[in-house]
Short mmCIF file of C-alpha atoms and ligand atoms in Angstrom, two decimals:
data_model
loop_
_atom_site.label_atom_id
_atom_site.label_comp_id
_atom_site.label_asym_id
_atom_site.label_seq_id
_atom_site.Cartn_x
_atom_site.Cartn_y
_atom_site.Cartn_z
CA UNK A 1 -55.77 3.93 -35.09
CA UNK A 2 -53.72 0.90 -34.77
CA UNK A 3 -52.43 0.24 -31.62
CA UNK A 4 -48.73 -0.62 -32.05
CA UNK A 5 -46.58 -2.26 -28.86
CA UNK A 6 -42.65 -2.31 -28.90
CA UNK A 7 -41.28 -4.38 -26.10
CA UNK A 8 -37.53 -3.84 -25.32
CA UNK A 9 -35.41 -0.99 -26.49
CA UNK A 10 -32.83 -3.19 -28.07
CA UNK A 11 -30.57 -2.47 -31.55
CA UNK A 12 -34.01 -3.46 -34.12
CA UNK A 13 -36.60 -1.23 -31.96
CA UNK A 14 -34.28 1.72 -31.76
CA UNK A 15 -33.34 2.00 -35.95
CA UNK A 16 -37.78 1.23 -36.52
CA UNK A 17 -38.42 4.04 -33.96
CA UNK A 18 -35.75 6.23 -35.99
CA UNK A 19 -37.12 5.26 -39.21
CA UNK A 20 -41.07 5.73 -38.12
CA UNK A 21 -43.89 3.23 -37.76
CA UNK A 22 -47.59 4.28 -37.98
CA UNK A 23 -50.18 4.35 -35.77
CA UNK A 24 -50.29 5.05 -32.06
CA UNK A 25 -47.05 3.49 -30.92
CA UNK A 26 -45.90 2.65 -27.19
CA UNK A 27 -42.34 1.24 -26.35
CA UNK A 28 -41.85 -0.35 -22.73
CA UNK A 29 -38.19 -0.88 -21.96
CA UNK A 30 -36.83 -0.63 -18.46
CA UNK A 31 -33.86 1.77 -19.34
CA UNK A 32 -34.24 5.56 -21.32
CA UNK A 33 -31.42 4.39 -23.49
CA UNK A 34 -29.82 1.14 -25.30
CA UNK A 35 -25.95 0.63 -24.61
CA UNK A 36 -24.21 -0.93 -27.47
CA UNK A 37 -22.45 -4.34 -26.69
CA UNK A 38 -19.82 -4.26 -29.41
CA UNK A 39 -18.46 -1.61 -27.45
CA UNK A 40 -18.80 -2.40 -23.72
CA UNK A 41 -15.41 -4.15 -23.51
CA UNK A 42 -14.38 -0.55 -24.48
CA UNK A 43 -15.69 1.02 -22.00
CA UNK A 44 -14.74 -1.53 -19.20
CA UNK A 45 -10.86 -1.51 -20.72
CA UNK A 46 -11.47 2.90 -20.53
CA UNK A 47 -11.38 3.54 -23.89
CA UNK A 48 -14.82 5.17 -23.78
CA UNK A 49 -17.39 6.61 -21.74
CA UNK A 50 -20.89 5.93 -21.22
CA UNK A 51 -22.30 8.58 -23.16
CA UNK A 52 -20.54 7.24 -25.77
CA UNK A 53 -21.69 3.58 -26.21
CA UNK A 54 -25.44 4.74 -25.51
CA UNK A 55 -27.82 5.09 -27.77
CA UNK A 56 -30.64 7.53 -26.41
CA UNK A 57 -33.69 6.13 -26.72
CA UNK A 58 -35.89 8.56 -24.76
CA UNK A 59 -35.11 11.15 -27.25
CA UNK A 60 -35.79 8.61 -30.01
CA UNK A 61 -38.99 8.15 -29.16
CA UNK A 62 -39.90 12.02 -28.56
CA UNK A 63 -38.72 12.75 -32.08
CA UNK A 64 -40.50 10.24 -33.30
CA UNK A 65 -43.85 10.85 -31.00
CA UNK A 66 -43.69 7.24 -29.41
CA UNK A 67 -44.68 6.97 -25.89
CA UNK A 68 -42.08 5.67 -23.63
CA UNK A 69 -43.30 3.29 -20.73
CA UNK A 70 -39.89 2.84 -18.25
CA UNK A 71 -40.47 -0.70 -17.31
CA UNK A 72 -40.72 -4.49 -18.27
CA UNK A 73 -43.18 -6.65 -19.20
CA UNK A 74 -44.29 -9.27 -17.44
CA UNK A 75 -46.97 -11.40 -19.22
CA UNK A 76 -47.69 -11.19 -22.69
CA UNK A 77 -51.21 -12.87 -23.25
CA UNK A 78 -50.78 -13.30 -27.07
CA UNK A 79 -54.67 -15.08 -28.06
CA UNK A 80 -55.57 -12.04 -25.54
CA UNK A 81 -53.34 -9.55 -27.15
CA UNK A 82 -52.04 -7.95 -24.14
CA UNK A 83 -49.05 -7.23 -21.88
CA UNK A 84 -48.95 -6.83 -18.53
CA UNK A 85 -45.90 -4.93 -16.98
CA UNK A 86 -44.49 -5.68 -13.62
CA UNK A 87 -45.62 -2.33 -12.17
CA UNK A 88 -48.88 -4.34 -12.97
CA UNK A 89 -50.53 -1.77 -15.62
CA UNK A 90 -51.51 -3.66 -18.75
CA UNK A 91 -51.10 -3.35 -22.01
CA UNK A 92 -53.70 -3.57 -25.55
CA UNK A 93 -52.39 -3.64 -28.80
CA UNK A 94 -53.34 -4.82 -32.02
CA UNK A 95 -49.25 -5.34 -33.39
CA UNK A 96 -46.62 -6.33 -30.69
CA UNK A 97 -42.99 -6.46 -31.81
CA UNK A 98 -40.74 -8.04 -29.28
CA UNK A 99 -37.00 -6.98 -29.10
CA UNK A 100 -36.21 -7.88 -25.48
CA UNK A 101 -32.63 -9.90 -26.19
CA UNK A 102 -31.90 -13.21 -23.95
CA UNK A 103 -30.78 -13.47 -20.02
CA UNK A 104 -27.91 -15.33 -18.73
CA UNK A 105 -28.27 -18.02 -15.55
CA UNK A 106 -25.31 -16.36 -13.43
CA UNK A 107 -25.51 -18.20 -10.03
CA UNK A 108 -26.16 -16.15 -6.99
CA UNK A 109 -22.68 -14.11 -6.23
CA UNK A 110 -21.82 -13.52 -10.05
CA UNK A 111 -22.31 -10.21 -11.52
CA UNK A 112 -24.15 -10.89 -14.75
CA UNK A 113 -22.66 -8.58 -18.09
CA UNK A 114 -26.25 -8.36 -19.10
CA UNK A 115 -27.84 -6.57 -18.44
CA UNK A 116 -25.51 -4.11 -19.07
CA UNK A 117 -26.73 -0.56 -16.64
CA UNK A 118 -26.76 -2.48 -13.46
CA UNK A 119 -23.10 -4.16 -14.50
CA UNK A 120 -21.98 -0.75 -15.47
CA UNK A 121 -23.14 0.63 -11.87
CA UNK A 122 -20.80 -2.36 -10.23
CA UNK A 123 -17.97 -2.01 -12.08
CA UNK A 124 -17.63 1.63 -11.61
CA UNK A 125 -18.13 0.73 -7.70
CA UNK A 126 -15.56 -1.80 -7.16
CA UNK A 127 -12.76 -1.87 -10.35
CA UNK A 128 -10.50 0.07 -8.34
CA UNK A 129 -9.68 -2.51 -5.65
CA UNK A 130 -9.76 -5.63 -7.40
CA UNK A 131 -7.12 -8.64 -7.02
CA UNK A 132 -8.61 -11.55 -8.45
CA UNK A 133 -11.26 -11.54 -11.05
CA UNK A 134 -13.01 -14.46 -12.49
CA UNK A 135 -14.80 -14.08 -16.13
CA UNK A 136 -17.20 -17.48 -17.14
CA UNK A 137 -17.91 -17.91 -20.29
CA UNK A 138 -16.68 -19.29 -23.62
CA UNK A 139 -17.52 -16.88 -26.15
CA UNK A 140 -16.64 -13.40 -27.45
CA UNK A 141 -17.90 -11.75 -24.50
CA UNK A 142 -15.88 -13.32 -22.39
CA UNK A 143 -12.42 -13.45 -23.98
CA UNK A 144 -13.21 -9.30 -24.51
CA UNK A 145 -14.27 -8.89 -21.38
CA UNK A 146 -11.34 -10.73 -19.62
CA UNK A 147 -9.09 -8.79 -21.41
CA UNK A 148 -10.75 -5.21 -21.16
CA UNK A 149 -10.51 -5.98 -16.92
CA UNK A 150 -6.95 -7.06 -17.26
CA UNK A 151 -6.01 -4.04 -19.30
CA UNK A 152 -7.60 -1.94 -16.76
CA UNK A 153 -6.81 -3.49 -13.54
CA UNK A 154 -3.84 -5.02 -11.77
CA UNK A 155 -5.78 -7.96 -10.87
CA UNK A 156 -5.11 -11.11 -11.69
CA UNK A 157 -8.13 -12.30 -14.13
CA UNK A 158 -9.07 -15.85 -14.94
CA UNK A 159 -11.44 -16.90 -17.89
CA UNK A 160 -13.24 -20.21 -17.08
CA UNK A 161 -14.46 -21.93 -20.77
CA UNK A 162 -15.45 -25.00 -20.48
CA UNK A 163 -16.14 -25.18 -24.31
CA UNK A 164 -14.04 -24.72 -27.68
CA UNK A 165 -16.19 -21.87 -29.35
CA UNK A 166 -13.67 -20.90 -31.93
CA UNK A 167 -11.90 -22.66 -35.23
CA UNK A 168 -8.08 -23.57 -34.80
CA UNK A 169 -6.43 -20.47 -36.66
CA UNK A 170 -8.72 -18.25 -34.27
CA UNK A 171 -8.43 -19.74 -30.78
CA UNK A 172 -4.63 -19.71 -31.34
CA UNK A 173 -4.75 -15.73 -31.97
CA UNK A 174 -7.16 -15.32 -29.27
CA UNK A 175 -4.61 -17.82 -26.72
CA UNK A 176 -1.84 -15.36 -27.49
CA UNK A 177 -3.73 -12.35 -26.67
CA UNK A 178 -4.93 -13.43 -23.29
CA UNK A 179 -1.79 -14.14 -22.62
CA UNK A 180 -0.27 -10.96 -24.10
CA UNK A 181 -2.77 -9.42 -21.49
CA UNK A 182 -1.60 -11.64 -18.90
CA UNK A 183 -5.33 -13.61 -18.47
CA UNK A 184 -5.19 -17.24 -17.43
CA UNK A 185 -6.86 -19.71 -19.66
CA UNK A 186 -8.74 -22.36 -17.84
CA UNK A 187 -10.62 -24.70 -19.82
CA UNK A 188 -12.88 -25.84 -17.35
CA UNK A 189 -16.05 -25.03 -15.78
CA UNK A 190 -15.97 -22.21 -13.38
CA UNK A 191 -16.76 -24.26 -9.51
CA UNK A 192 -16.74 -21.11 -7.15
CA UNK A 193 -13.15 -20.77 -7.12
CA UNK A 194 -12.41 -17.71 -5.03
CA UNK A 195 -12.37 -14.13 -6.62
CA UNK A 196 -13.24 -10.50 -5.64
CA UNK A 197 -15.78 -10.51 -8.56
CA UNK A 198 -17.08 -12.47 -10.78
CA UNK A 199 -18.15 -11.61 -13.84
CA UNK A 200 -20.73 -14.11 -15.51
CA UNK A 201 -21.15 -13.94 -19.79
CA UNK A 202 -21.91 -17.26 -19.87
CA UNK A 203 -25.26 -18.52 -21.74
CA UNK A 204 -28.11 -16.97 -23.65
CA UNK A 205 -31.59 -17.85 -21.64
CA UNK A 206 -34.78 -16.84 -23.23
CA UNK A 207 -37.04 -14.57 -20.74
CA UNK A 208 -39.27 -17.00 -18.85
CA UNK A 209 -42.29 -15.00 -20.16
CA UNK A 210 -42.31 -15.52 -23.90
CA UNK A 211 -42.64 -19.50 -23.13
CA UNK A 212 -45.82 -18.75 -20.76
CA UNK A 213 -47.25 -16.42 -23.72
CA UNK A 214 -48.62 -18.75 -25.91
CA UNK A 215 -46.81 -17.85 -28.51
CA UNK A 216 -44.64 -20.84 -30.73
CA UNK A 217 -41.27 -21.18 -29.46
CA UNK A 218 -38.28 -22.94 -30.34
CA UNK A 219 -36.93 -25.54 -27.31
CA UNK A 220 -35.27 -23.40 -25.73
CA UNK A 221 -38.14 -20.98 -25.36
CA UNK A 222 -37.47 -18.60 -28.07
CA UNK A 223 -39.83 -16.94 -30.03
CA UNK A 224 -39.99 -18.70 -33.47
CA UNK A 225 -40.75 -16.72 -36.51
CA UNK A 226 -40.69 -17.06 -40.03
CA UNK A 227 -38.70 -15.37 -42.95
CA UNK A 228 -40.97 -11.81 -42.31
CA UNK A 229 -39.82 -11.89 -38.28
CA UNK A 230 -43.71 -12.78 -37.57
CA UNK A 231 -44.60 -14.80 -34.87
CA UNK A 232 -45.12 -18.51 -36.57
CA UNK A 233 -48.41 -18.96 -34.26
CA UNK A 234 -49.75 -15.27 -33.88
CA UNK A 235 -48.30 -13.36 -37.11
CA UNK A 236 -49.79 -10.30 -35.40
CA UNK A 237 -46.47 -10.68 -33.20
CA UNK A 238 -42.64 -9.91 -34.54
CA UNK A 239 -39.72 -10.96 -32.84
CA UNK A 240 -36.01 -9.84 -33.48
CA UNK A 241 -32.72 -10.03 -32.06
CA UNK A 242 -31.93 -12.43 -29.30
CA UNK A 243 -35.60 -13.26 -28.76
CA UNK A 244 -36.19 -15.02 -32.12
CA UNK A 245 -35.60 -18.09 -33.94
CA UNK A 246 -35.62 -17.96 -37.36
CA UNK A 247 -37.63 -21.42 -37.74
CA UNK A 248 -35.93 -21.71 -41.65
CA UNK A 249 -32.65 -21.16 -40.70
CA UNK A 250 -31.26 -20.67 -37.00
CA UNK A 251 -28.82 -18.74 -36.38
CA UNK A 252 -26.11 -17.87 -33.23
CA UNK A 253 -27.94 -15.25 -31.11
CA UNK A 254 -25.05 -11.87 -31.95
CA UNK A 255 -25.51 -8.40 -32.12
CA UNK A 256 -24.70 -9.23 -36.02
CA UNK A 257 -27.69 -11.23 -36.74
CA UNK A 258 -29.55 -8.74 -34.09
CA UNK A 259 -28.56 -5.60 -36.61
CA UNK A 260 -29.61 -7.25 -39.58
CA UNK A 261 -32.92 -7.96 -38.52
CA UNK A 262 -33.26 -4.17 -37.63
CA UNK A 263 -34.50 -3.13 -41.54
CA UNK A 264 -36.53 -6.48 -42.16
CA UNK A 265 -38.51 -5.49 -38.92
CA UNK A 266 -38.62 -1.82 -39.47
CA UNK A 267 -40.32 -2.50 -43.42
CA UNK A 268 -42.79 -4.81 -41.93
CA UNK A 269 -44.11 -2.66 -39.22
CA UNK A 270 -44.58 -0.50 -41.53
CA UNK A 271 -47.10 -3.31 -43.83
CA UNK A 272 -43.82 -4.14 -46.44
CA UNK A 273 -43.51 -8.09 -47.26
CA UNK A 274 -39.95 -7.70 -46.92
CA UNK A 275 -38.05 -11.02 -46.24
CA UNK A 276 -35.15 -11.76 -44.18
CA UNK A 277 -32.20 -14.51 -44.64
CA UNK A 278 -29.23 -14.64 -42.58
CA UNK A 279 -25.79 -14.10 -43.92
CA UNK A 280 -24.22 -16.80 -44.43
CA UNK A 281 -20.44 -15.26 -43.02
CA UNK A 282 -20.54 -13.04 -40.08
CA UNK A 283 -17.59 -10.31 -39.51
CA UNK A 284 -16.37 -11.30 -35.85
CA UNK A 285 -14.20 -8.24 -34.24
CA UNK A 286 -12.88 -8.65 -31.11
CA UNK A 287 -11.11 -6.19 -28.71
CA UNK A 288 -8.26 -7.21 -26.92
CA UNK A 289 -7.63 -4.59 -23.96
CA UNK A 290 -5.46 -2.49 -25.44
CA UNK A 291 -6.80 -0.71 -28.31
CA UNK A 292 -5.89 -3.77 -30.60
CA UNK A 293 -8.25 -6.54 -31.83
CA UNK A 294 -8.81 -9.48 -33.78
CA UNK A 295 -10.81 -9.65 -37.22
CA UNK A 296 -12.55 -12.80 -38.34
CA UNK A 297 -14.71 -13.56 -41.21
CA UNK A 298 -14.96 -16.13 -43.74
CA UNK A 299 -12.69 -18.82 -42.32
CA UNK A 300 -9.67 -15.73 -42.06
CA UNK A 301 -8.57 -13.75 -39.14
CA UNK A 302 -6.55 -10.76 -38.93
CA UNK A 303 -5.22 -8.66 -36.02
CA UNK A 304 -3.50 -5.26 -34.77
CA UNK A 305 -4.34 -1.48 -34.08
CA UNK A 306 -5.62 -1.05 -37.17
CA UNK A 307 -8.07 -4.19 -36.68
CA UNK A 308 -9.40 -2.00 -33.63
CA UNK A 309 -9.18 1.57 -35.54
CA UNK A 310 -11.92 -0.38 -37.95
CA UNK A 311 -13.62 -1.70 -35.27
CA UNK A 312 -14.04 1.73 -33.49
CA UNK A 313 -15.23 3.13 -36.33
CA UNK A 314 -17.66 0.84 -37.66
CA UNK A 315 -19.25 0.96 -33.92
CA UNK A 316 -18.84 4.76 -33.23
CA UNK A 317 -20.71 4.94 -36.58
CA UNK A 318 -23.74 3.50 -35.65
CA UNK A 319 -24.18 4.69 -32.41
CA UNK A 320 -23.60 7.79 -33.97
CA UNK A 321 -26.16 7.22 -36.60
CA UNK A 322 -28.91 7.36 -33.92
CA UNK A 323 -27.83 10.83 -32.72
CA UNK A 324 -30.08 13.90 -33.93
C1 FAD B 401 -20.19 -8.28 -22.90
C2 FAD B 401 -20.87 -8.58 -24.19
C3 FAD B 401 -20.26 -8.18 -25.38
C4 FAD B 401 -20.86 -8.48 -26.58
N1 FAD B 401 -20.24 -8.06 -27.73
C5 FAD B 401 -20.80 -8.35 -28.92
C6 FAD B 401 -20.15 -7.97 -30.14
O1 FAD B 401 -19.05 -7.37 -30.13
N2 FAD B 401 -20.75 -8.28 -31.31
C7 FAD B 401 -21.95 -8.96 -31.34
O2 FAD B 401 -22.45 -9.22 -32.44
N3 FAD B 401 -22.58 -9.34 -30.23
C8 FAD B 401 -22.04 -9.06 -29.02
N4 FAD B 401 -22.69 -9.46 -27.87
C9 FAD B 401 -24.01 -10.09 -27.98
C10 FAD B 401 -25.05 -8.98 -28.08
O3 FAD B 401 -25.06 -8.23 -26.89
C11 FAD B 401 -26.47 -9.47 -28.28
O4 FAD B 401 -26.51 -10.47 -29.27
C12 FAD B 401 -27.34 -8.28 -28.72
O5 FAD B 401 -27.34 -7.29 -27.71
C13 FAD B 401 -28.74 -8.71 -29.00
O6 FAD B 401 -29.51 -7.58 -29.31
P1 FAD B 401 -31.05 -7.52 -28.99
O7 FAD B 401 -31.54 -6.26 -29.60
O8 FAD B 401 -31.67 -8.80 -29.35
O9 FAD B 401 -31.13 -7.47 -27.39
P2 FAD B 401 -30.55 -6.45 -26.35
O10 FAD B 401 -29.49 -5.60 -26.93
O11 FAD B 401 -30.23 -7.27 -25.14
O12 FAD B 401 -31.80 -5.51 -26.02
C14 FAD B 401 -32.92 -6.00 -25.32
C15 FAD B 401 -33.68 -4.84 -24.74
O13 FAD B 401 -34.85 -5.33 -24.11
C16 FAD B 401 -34.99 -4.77 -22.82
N5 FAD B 401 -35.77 -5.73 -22.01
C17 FAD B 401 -35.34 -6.88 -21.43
N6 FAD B 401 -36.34 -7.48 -20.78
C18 FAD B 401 -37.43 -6.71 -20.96
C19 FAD B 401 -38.80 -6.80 -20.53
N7 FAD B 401 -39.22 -7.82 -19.77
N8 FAD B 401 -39.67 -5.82 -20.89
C20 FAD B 401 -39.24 -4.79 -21.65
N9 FAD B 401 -37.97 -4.64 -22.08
C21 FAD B 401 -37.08 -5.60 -21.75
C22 FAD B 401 -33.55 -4.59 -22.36
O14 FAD B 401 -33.44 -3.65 -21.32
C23 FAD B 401 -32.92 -4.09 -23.66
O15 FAD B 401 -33.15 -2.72 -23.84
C24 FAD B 401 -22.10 -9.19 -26.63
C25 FAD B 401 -22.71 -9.59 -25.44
C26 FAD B 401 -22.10 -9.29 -24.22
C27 FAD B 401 -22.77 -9.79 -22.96
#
């Protein structure tokens, strides 16, 4: 029977385990469950528990008769075709798939959002006596997430963003809600300034492995694939999510693109031809603390409750989606 490797329990592996592959299937992931990143400024604001932004992959893969290997790989020998895990037990398959997302470079001291259980642990731990937070980063993770800790803390909260990252009509709704929420812009690099905690979202790093695997990847060590999400050098290989390139047409690495590539990799698994290209406008939402948010698609933004009542739902609904 053919020997079938998931690596990394991210958003594409969990909808292919739900929708079935064949053959003798094995997913190694370090966590029993995925947590869903649309919705972690939620939770860190207190709008939602745990249970309810996690996606339970250990029950996934009993439903679906997938064995579940609690742990990371290491290596990935891809002209050998195996993986070897850091617990050192290795690996044969005949198909990999590799959904394993990106890493950040948070320096020593910073607490890292990703991955997401051990930043989960921390803030739980120390939210309660906080005075000074600093959030790096320049992107939608960090404007949410410096405005889910200021909603839910009486510290004073800084966002370092040493970048523009959004169009004119966008950073000027996104200035007044940090501000609304009392966060200070600074539009520089963060230097160690002093701060009970901070909280790094800055960057998306490939994993140091898939560069050492022989398979293709893009210059920033990537995995690049082609329109079918196979592996440009070893099409026995598919990448999705954060991990991939799409060597046609690059795209930002989001939990958007990340979603879309979820039925594209599921088909193929399964021996479809079925083709992927990237929409050309993404829907950005964005919390801001309270439960109001920003909308942003096509060039046009919108905000208010009812920006955030859309948002919940859309993200309740496919967390939900995975439930039995
Ligand atoms: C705070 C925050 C908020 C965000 N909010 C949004 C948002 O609202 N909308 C949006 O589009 N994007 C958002 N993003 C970006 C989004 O998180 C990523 O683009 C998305 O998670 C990528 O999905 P993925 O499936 O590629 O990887 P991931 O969701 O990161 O999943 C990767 C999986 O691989 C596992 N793994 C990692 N290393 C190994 C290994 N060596 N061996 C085995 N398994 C491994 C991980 O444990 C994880 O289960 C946010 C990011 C952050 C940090």
């Amino acid at each position: 029977m053919r020997r079938v490797l998931l690596v990394g329990g991210g958003h594409a592996h969990a909808w292919v385990i739900r929708e079935g592959v064949a053959g003798e299937v094995t997913l190694v992931t370090p966590y029993p469950h995925h947590t869903y990143s649309g919705m972690l400024p939620g939770y860190v604001a207190g709008h939602y528990a745990a249970a309810e932004i996690r996606i339970d992959v250990a029950a996934l893969c009993a439903r679906a008769g997938v064995e579940l290997v609690l742990g990371r790989v290491a290596v990935l020998d891809a002209d050998k075709r195996i993986a070897r895990l850091e617990s050192g037990a290795e690996i044969a398959y005949d198909t990999a798939s590799l959904d394993v997302g990106a890493t950040s470079n948070a320096p020593d001291g910073a607490l890292p959002a990703k991955p997401f259980e051990p930043f989960m642990a921390r803030w739980e731990e120390v939210r309660e006596g906080l005075r000074c937070v600093a959030v790096v980063g320049s992107g939608a993770a960090g404007v949410e997430m410096a405005m889910a800790i200021a909603h839910r803390t009486r510290a004073r909260v800084v966002l370092y963003s040493d970048r523009p990252m959004f169009r004119a009509g966008l950073a000027t709704r996104i200035a007044r809600q940090l501000g609304r929420n009392g966060v200070e812009l600074r539009n520089a690099a963060y230097a160690g300034e002093s701060a009970d905690l901070v909280v790094w979202t800055a960057g998306a790093h490939a994993l140091p492995w898939l560069r050492a695997s022989g398979l293709a990847v893009d210059e920033r060590g990537f995995v690049l694939v082609d329109d079918r999400l196979r592996s440009v050098s070893h099409p026995e290989v598919l990448a999705a999510g954060d991990c991939a390139t799409l060597r046609s047409a690059p795209h930002p690495k989001s939990g958007v693109y990340a979603v879309r590539h979820a039925p594209v990799l599921a088909a193929n698994l399964r021996g479809e031809a079925r083709r992927y290209a990237p929409q050309r406008r993404a829907l950005a939402l964005l919390s801001c603390g309270a439960r109001y948010a920003i909308a942003d698609w096509g060039g046009l933004s919108w905000e208010g409750a009812w920006v955030w009542r859309w948002k919940d739902r859309i993200d309740r609904r496919w967390v939900e989606s995975f439930r039995p």
